[in-house]
CSV table of C-alpha atoms in Angstrom, one decimal:
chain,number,residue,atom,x,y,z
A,418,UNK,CA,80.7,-72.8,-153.4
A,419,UNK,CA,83.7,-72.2,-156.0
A,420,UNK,CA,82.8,-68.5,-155.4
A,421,UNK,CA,82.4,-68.3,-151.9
A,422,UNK,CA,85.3,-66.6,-150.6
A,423,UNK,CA,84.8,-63.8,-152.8
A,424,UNK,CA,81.6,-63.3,-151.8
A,425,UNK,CA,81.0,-60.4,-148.8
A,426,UNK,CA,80.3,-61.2,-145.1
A,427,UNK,CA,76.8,-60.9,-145.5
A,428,UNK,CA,76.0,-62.6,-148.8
A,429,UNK,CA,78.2,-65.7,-146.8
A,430,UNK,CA,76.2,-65.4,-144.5
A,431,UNK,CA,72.8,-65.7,-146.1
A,432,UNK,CA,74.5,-68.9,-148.3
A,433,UNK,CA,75.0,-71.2,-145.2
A,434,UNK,CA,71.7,-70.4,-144.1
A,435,UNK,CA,70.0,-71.5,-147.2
A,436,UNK,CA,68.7,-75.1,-147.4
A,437,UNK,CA,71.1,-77.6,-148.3
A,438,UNK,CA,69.7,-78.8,-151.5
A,439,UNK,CA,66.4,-77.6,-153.2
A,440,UNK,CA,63.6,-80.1,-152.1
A,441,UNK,CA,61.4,-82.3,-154.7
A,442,UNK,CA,58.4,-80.7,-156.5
A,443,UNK,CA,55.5,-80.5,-153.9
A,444,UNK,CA,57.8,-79.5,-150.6
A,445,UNK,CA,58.7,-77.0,-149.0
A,446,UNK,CA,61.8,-76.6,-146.6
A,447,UNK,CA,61.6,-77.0,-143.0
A,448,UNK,CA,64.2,-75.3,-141.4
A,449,UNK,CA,62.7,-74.8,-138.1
A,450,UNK,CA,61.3,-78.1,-136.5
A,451,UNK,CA,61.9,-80.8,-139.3
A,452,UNK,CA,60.3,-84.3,-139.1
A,453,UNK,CA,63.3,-86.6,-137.6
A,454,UNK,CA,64.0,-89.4,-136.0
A,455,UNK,CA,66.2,-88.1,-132.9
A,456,UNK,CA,64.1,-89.5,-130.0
A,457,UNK,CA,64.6,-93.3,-131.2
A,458,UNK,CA,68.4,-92.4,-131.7
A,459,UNK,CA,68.5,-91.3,-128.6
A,460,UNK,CA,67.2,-94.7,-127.2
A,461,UNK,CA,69.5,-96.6,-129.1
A,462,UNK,CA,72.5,-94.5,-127.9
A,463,UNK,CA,70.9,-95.4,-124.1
A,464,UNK,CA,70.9,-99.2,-125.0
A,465,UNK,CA,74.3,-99.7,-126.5
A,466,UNK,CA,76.1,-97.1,-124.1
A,467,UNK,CA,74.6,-99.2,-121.0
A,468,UNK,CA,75.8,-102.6,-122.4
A,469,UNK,CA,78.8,-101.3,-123.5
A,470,UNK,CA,80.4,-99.8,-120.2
A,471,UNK,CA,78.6,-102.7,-118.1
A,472,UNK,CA,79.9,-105.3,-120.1
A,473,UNK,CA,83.1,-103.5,-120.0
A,474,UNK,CA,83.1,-102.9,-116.1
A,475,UNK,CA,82.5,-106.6,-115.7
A,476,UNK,CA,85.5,-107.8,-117.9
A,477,UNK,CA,87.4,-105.6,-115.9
A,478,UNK,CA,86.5,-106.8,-113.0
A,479,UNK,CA,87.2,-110.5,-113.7
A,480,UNK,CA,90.7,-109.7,-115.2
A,481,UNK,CA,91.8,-107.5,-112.2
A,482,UNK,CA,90.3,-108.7,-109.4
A,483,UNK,CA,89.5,-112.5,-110.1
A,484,UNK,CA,92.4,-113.4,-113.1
A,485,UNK,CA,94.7,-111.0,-111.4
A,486,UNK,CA,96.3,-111.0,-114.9
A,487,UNK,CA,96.0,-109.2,-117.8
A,488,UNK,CA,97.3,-109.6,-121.3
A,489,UNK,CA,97.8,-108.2,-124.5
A,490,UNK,CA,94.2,-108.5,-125.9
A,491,UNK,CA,93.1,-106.9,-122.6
A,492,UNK,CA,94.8,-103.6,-123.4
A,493,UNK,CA,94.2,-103.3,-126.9
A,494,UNK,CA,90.2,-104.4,-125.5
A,495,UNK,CA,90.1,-101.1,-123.6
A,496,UNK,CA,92.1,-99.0,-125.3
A,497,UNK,CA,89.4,-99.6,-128.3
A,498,UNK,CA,87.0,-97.8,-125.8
A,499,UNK,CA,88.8,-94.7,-126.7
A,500,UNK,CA,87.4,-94.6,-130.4
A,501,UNK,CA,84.0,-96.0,-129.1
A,502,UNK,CA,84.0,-92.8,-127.2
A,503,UNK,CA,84.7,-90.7,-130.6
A,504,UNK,CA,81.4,-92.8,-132.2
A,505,UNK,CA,79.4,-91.7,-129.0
A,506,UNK,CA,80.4,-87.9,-129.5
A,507,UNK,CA,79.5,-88.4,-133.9
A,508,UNK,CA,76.0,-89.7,-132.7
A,509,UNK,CA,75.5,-86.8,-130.0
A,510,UNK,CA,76.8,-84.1,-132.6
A,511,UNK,CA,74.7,-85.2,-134.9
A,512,UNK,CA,71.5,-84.8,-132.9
A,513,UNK,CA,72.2,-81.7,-132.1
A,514,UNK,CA,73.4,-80.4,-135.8
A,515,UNK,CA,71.2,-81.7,-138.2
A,516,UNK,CA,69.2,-84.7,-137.0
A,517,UNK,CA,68.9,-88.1,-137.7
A,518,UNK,CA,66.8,-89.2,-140.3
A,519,UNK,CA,66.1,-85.5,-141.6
A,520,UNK,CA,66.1,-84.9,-145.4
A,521,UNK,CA,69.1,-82.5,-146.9
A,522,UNK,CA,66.2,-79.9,-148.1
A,523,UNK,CA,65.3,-79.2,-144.1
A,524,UNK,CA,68.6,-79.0,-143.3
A,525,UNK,CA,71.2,-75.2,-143.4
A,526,UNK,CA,73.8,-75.5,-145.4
A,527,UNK,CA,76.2,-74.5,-142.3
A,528,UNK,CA,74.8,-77.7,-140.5
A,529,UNK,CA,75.1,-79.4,-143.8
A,530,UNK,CA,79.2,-78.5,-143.2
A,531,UNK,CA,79.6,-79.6,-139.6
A,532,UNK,CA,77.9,-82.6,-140.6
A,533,UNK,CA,80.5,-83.5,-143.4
A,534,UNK,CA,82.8,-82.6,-140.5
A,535,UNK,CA,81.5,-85.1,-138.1
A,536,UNK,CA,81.2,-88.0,-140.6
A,537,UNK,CA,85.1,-87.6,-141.0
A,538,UNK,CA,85.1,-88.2,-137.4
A,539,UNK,CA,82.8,-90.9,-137.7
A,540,UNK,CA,84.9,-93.0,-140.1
A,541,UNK,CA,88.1,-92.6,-138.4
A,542,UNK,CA,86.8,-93.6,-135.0
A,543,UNK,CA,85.0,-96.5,-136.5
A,544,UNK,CA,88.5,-97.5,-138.3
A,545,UNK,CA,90.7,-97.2,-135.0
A,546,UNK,CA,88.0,-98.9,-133.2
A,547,UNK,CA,88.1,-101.9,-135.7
A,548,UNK,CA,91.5,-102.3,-135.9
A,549,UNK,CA,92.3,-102.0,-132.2
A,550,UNK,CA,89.0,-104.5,-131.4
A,551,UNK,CA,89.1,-107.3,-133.8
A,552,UNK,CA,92.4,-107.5,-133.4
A,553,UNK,CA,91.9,-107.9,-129.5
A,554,UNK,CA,89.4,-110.5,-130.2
A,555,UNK,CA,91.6,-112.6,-132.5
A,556,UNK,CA,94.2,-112.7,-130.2
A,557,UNK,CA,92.4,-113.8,-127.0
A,558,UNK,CA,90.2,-116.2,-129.2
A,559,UNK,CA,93.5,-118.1,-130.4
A,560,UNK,CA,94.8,-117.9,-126.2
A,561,UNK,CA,91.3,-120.1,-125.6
A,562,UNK,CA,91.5,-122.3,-128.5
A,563,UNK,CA,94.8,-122.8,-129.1
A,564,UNK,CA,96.9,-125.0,-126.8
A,565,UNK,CA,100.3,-123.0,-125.9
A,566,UNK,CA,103.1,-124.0,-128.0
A,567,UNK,CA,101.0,-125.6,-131.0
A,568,UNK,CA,100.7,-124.4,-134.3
A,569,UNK,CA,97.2,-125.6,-135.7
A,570,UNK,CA,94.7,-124.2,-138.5
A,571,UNK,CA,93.2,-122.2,-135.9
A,572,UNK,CA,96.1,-120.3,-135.1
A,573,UNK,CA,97.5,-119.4,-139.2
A,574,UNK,CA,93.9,-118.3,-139.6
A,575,UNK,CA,93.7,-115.8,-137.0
A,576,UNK,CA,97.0,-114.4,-137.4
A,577,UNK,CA,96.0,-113.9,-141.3
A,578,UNK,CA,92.8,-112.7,-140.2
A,579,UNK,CA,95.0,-110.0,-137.9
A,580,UNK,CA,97.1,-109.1,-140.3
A,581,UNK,CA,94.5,-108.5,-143.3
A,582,UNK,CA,92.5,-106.8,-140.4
A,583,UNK,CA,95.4,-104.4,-140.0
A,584,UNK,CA,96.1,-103.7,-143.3
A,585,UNK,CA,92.7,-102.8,-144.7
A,586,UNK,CA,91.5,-100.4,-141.6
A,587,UNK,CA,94.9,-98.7,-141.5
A,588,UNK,CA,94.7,-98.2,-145.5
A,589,UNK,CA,91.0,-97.4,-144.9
A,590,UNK,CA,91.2,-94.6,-142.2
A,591,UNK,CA,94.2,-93.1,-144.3
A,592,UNK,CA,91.5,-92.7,-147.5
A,593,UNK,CA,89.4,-91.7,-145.3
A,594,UNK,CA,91.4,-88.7,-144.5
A,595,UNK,CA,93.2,-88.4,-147.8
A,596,UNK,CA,90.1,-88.5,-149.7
A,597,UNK,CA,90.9,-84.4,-149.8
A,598,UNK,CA,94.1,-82.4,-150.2
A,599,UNK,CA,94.2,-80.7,-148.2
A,600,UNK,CA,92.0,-82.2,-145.6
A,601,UNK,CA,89.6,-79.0,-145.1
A,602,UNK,CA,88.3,-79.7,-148.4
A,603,UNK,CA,86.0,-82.1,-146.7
A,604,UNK,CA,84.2,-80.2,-145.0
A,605,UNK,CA,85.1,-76.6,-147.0
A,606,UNK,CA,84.6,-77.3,-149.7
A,607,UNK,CA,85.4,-73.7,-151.1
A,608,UNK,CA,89.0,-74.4,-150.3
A,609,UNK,CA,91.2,-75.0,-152.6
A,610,UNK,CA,92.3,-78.4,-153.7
A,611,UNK,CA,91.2,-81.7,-155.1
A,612,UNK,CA,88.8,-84.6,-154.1
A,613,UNK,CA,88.5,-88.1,-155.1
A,614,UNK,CA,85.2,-90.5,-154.8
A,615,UNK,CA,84.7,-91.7,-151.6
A,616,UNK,CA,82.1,-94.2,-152.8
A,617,UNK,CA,84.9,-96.9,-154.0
A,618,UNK,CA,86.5,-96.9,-150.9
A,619,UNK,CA,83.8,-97.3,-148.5
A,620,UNK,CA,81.7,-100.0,-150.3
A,621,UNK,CA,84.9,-102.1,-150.7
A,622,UNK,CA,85.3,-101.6,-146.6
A,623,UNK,CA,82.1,-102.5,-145.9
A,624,UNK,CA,82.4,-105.7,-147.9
A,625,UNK,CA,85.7,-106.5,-145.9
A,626,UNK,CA,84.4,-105.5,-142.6
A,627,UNK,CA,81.3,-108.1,-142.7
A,628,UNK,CA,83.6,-110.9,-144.0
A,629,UNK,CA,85.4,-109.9,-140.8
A,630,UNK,CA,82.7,-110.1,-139.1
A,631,UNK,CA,81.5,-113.7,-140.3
A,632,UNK,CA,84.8,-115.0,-140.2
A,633,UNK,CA,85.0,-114.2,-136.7
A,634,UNK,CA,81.5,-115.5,-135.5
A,635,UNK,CA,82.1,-118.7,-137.8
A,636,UNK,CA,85.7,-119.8,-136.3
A,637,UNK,CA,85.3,-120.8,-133.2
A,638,UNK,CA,82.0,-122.9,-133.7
A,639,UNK,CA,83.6,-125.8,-135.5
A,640,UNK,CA,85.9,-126.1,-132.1
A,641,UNK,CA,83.1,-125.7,-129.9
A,642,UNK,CA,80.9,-128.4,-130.6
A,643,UNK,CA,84.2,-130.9,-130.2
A,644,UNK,CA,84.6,-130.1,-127.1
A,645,UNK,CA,84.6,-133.1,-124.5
A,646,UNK,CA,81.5,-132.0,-122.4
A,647,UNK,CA,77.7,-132.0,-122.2
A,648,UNK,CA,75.9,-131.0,-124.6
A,649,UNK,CA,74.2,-128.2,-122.3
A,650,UNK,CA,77.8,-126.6,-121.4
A,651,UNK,CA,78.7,-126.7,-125.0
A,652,UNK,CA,75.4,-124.4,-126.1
A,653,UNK,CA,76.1,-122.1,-123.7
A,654,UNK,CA,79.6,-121.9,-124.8
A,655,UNK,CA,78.4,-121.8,-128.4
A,656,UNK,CA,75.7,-118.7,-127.4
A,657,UNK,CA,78.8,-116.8,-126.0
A,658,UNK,CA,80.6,-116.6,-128.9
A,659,UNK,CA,77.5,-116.1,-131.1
A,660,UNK,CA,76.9,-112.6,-129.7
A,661,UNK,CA,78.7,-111.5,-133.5
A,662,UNK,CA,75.6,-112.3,-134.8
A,663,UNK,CA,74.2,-109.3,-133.9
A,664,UNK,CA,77.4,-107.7,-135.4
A,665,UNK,CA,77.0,-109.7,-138.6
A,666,UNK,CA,73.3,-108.3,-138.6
A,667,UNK,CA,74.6,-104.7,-138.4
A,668,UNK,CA,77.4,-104.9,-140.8
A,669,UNK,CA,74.4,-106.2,-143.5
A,670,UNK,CA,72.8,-103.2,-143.0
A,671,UNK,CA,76.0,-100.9,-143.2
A,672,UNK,CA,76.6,-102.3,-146.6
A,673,UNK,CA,73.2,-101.9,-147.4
A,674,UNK,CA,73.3,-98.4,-146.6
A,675,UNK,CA,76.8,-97.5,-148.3
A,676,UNK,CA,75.9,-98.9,-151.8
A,677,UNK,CA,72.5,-97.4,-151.8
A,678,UNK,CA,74.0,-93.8,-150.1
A,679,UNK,CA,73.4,-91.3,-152.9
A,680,UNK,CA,76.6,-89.1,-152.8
A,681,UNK,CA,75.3,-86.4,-154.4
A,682,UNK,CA,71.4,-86.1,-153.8
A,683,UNK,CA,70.0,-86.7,-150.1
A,684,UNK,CA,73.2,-87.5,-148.9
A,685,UNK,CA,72.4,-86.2,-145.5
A,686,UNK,CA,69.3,-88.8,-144.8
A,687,UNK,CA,71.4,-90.9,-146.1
A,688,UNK,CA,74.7,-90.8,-143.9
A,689,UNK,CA,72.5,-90.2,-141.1
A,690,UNK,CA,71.1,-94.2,-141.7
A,691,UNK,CA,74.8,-95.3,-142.2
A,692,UNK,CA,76.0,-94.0,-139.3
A,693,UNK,CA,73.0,-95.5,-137.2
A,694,UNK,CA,74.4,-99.0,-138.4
A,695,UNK,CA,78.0,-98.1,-138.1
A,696,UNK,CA,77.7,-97.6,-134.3
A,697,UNK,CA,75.4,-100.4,-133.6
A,698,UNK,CA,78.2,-102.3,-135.5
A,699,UNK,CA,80.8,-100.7,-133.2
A,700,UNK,CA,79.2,-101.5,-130.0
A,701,UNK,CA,78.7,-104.8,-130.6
A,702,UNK,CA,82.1,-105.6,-131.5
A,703,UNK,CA,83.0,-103.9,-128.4
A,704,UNK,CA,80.2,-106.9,-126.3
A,705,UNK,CA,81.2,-109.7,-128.7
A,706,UNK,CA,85.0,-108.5,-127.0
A,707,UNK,CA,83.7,-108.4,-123.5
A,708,UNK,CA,81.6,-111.1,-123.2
A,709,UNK,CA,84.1,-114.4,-122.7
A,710,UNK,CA,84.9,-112.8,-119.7
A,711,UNK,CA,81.6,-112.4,-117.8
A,712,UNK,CA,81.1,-116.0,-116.7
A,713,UNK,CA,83.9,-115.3,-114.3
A,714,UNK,CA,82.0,-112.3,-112.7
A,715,UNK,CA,79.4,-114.9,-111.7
A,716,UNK,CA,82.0,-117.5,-110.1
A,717,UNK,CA,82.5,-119.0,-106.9
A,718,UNK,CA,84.8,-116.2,-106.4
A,719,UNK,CA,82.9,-113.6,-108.4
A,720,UNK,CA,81.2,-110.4,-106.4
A,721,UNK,CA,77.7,-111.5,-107.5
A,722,UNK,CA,77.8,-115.0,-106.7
A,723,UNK,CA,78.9,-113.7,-103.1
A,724,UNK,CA,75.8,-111.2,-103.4
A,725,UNK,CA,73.3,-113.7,-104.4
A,726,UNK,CA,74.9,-116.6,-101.2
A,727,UNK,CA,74.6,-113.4,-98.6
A,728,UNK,CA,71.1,-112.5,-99.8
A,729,UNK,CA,70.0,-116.4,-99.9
A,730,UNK,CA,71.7,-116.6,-96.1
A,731,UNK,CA,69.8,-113.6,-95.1
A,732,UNK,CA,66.8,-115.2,-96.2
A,733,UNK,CA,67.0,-118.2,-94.4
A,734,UNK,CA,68.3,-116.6,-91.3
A,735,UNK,CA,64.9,-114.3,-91.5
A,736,UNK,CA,62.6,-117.5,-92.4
A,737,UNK,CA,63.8,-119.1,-89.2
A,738,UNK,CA,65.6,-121.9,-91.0
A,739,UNK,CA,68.2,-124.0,-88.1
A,740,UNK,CA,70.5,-126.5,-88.7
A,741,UNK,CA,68.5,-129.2,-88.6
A,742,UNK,CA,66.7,-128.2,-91.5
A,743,UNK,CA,70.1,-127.8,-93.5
A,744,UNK,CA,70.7,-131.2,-92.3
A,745,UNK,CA,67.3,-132.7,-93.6
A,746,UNK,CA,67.9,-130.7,-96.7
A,747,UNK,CA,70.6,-132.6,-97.8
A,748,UNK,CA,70.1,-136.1,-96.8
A,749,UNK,CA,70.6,-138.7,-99.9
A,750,UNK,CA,73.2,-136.3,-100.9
A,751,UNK,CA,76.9,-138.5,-100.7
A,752,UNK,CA,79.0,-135.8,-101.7
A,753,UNK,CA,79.3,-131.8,-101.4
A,754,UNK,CA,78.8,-129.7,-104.1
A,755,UNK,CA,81.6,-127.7,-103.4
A,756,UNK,CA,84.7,-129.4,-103.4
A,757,UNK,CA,86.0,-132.4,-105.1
A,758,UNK,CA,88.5,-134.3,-103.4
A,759,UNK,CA,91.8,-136.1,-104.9
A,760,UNK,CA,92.1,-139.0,-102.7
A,761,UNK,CA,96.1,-139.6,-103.8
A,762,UNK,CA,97.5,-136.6,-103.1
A,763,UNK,CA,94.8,-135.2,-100.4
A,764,UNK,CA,94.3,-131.4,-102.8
A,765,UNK,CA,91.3,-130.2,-102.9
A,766,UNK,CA,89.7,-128.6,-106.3
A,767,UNK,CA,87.2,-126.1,-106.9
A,768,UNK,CA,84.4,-127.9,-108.9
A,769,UNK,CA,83.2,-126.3,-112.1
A,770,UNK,CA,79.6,-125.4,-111.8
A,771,UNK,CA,77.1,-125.0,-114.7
A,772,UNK,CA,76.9,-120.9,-114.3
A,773,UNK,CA,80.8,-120.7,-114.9
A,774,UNK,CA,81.7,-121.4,-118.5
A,775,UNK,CA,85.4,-121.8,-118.4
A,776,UNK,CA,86.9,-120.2,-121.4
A,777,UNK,CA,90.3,-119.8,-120.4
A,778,UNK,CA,92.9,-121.7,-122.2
A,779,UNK,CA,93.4,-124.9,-119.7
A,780,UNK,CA,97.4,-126.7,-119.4
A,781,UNK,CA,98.4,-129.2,-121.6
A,782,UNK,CA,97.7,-132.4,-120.2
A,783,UNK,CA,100.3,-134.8,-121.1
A,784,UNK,CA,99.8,-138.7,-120.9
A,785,UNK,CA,102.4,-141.5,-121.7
A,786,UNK,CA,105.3,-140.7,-124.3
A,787,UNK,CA,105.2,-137.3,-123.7
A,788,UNK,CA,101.8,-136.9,-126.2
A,789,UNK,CA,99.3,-134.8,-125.6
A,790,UNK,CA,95.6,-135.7,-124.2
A,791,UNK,CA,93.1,-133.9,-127.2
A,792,UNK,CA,90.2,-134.2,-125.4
A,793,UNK,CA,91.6,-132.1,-122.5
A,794,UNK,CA,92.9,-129.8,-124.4
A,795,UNK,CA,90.0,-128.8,-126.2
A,796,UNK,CA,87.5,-129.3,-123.2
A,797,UNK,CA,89.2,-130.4,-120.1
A,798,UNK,CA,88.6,-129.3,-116.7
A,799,UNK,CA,90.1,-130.6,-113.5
A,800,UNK,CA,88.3,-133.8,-113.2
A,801,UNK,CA,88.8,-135.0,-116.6
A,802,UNK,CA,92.7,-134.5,-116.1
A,803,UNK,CA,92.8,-136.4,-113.0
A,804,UNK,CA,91.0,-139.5,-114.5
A,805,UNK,CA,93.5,-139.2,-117.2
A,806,UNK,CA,96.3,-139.4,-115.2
A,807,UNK,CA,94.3,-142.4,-113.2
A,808,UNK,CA,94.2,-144.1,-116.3
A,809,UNK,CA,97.6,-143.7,-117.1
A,810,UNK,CA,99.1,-144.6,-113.5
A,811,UNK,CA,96.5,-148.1,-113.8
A,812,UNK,CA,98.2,-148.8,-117.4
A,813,UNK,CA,101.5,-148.3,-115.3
A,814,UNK,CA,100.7,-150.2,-112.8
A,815,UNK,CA,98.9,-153.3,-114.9
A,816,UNK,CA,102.6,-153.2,-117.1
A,817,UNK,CA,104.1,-154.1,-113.9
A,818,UNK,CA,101.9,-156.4,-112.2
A,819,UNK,CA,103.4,-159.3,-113.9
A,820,UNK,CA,106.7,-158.2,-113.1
A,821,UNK,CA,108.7,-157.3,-109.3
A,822,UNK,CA,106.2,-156.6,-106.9
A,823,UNK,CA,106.9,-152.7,-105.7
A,824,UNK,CA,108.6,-151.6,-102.8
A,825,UNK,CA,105.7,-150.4,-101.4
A,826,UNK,CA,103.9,-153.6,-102.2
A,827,UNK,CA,107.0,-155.9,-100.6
A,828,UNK,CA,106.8,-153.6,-97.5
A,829,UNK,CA,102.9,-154.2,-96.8
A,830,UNK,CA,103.2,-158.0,-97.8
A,831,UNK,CA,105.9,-158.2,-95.3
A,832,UNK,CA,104.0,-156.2,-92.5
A,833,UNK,CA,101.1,-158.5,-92.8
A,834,UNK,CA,103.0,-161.6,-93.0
A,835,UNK,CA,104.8,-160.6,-89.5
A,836,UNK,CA,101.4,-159.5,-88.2
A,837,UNK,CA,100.2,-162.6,-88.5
């Protein structure tokens, strides 16, 4: 390709039609309808565009309109859909260039060009995407399991993790780019200028980005299973957060692919595998993101909880169900399930329920000498900081008993002595 823009308009011509590479003794070329695996890719693009924008629809729901509040990791979150988009367009432009899973030899050299294009594309969106993402879900992971104001393992970890994550995708995109001056070299490679190996550079990201991976599936686990509730709320917790596994799986196979990617034979089959792994890999970053937030779509004050009372009320309104049968329905019961009362003050509290994992960050609870209850903040909900601060008012009140009876106590003791 050296000679290429010395050669006439037609002879260029008939050069980016020609296959691009000569195929292995026995086949022939297929430029026309080449075996390929498109329709499966096309699946897959279904599957992970679907979960993407319906997990994404529902965290955005539950920040907006149940939260009401939005931070940091939230916009950083969304603004990673941008890039996610770019990955969506590589996948799409590369069905309709060359194909997936199509060997170099039944693909055109002009193809062969846009698809070096593309792939550019590819490993920029996938870097922007990372960087913006993981850093999202480092941030919102240390607002759950860090209590404000503290400065535990947890918290140096992630902010190291952040920071590394930073570095390497910013220096990563940048190679990406700069793996050509100029830039057009990439993808002419007539131009002139000068390349450097790619291969280097995108084996040691792939190494990083599945230690990134594992460190984020592995880090909140250890916290999990300490956390002061049943065992049942803790799996579910656990199986929240585990949704990286399918993004450790992914990132296996896109280090896999870029160490056994042969730059300079069927690169095009190849690349084509890569970037199959690379997107799964991006969408489920993008879900393992989303997910801590659904459980509040399915709250007491989430739109499908409301769906799912209105369709149950329907139902018994249609079966002919009365009062009475309500009433007969709950006998043995001694309290609602709905609210739980706090008999000193006369508040009432929402009670958790068993479909709503609470994941947000609870207050500090703080119990004698200004120390800090561990147990709540790890795991507590509103019950188990009322019967800490029970326990601590009895302690109170036992320190005293063997002192000056109360004022309260002297004014009852007195009314009862003149009542009598």
């Amino acid at each position: 390709m050296d000679k290429f823009e010395s050669m006439s308009p037609a002879v260029r011509e008939m050069a980016l039609q020609m296959p691009g590479m000569v195929p292995p003794a026995g086949l022939k070329s297929n430029l026309v309808d080449p075996p390929n695996g498109n329709k499966g890719v096309i699946g897959l693009l279904t599957v992970c565009i679907a979960l993407t924008v319906s997990f994404a629809f529902m965290r955005f729901y539950a920040r907006t309109f149940i939260q009401k509040k939005w931070h940091l990791e939230d916009y950083l979150g969304f603004a990673a859909l941008g890039p996610y988009a770019g990955g969506v367009w590589v996948v799409i432009s590369c069905i309709h260039t060359g194909g997936f899973l199509v060997h170099q030899w039944n693909i055109r050299v002009q193809d062969l060009l846009d698809i070096l294009y593309i792939l550019l594309m590819l490993r920029i969106s996938y870097a922007l995407q990372m960087l913006l993402a993981k850093t999202a879900i480092m941030l919102e992971w240390s607002r759950i399991f860090v209590p404000r104001g503290t400065r535990n393992a947890f918290y140096w970890v992630s902010r190291a993790l952040i920071v590394i994550n930073a570095l390497v995708y910013i220096i990563g995109g940048s190679v990406a780019v700069a793996a050509c001056i100029p830039a057009e070299k990439l993808w002419h490679p007539w131009v002139k200028g000068h390349c450097s190996s790619r291969r280097a550079a995108d084996i040691s990201t792939a190494w990083f980005n599945l230690f990134m991976d594992v460190s984020i599936l592995l880090l909140p686990q250890s916290i999990i299973w300490k956390l002061q509730m049943t065992k049942a709320r803790k799996i579910g917790i656990a199986l929240i957060f585990s949704v990286g596994l399918l993004v450790v799986a992914c990132a296996i196979g896109r280090t896999y692919s870029n160490m056994a990617l042969d730059y300079s034979g069927d690169t095009a089959y190849d690349a084509s595998i890569n970037t199959i792994w690379g997107f799964c890999e991006m969408t489920g970053v993008m879900i393992v993101f989303y997910a801590p937030a659904i459980p509040k779509v399915f709250s007491e004050k989430g739109v499908f909880s409301r769906v799912v009372v209105s369709v149950r009320s329907w139902k018994q309104l249609s079966g002919g169900s009365s009062l009475q049968d309500s009433y007969k329905s709950s006998e043995g019961k001694s309290w609602p399930h709905g609210k739980s009362e706090d008999f000193t003050s006369g508040a009432k509290h929402p009670a958790s329920t068993d479909s709503e994992v609470e994941l947000v960050r609870p207050e500090r609870a703080r119990v004698g000498n200004g120390k800090v209850d561990d147990a709540y903040q790890l795991g507590g909900t509103n019950q188990i900081l009322k019967v800490t601060r029970l326990e601590h008012n009895v302690a109170e009140a036992s320190k005293q008993h063997t002192g000056a009876a109360p004022e309260y106590q002297k004014a009852w003791v007195t009314h009862s002595r003149e009542g009598a």
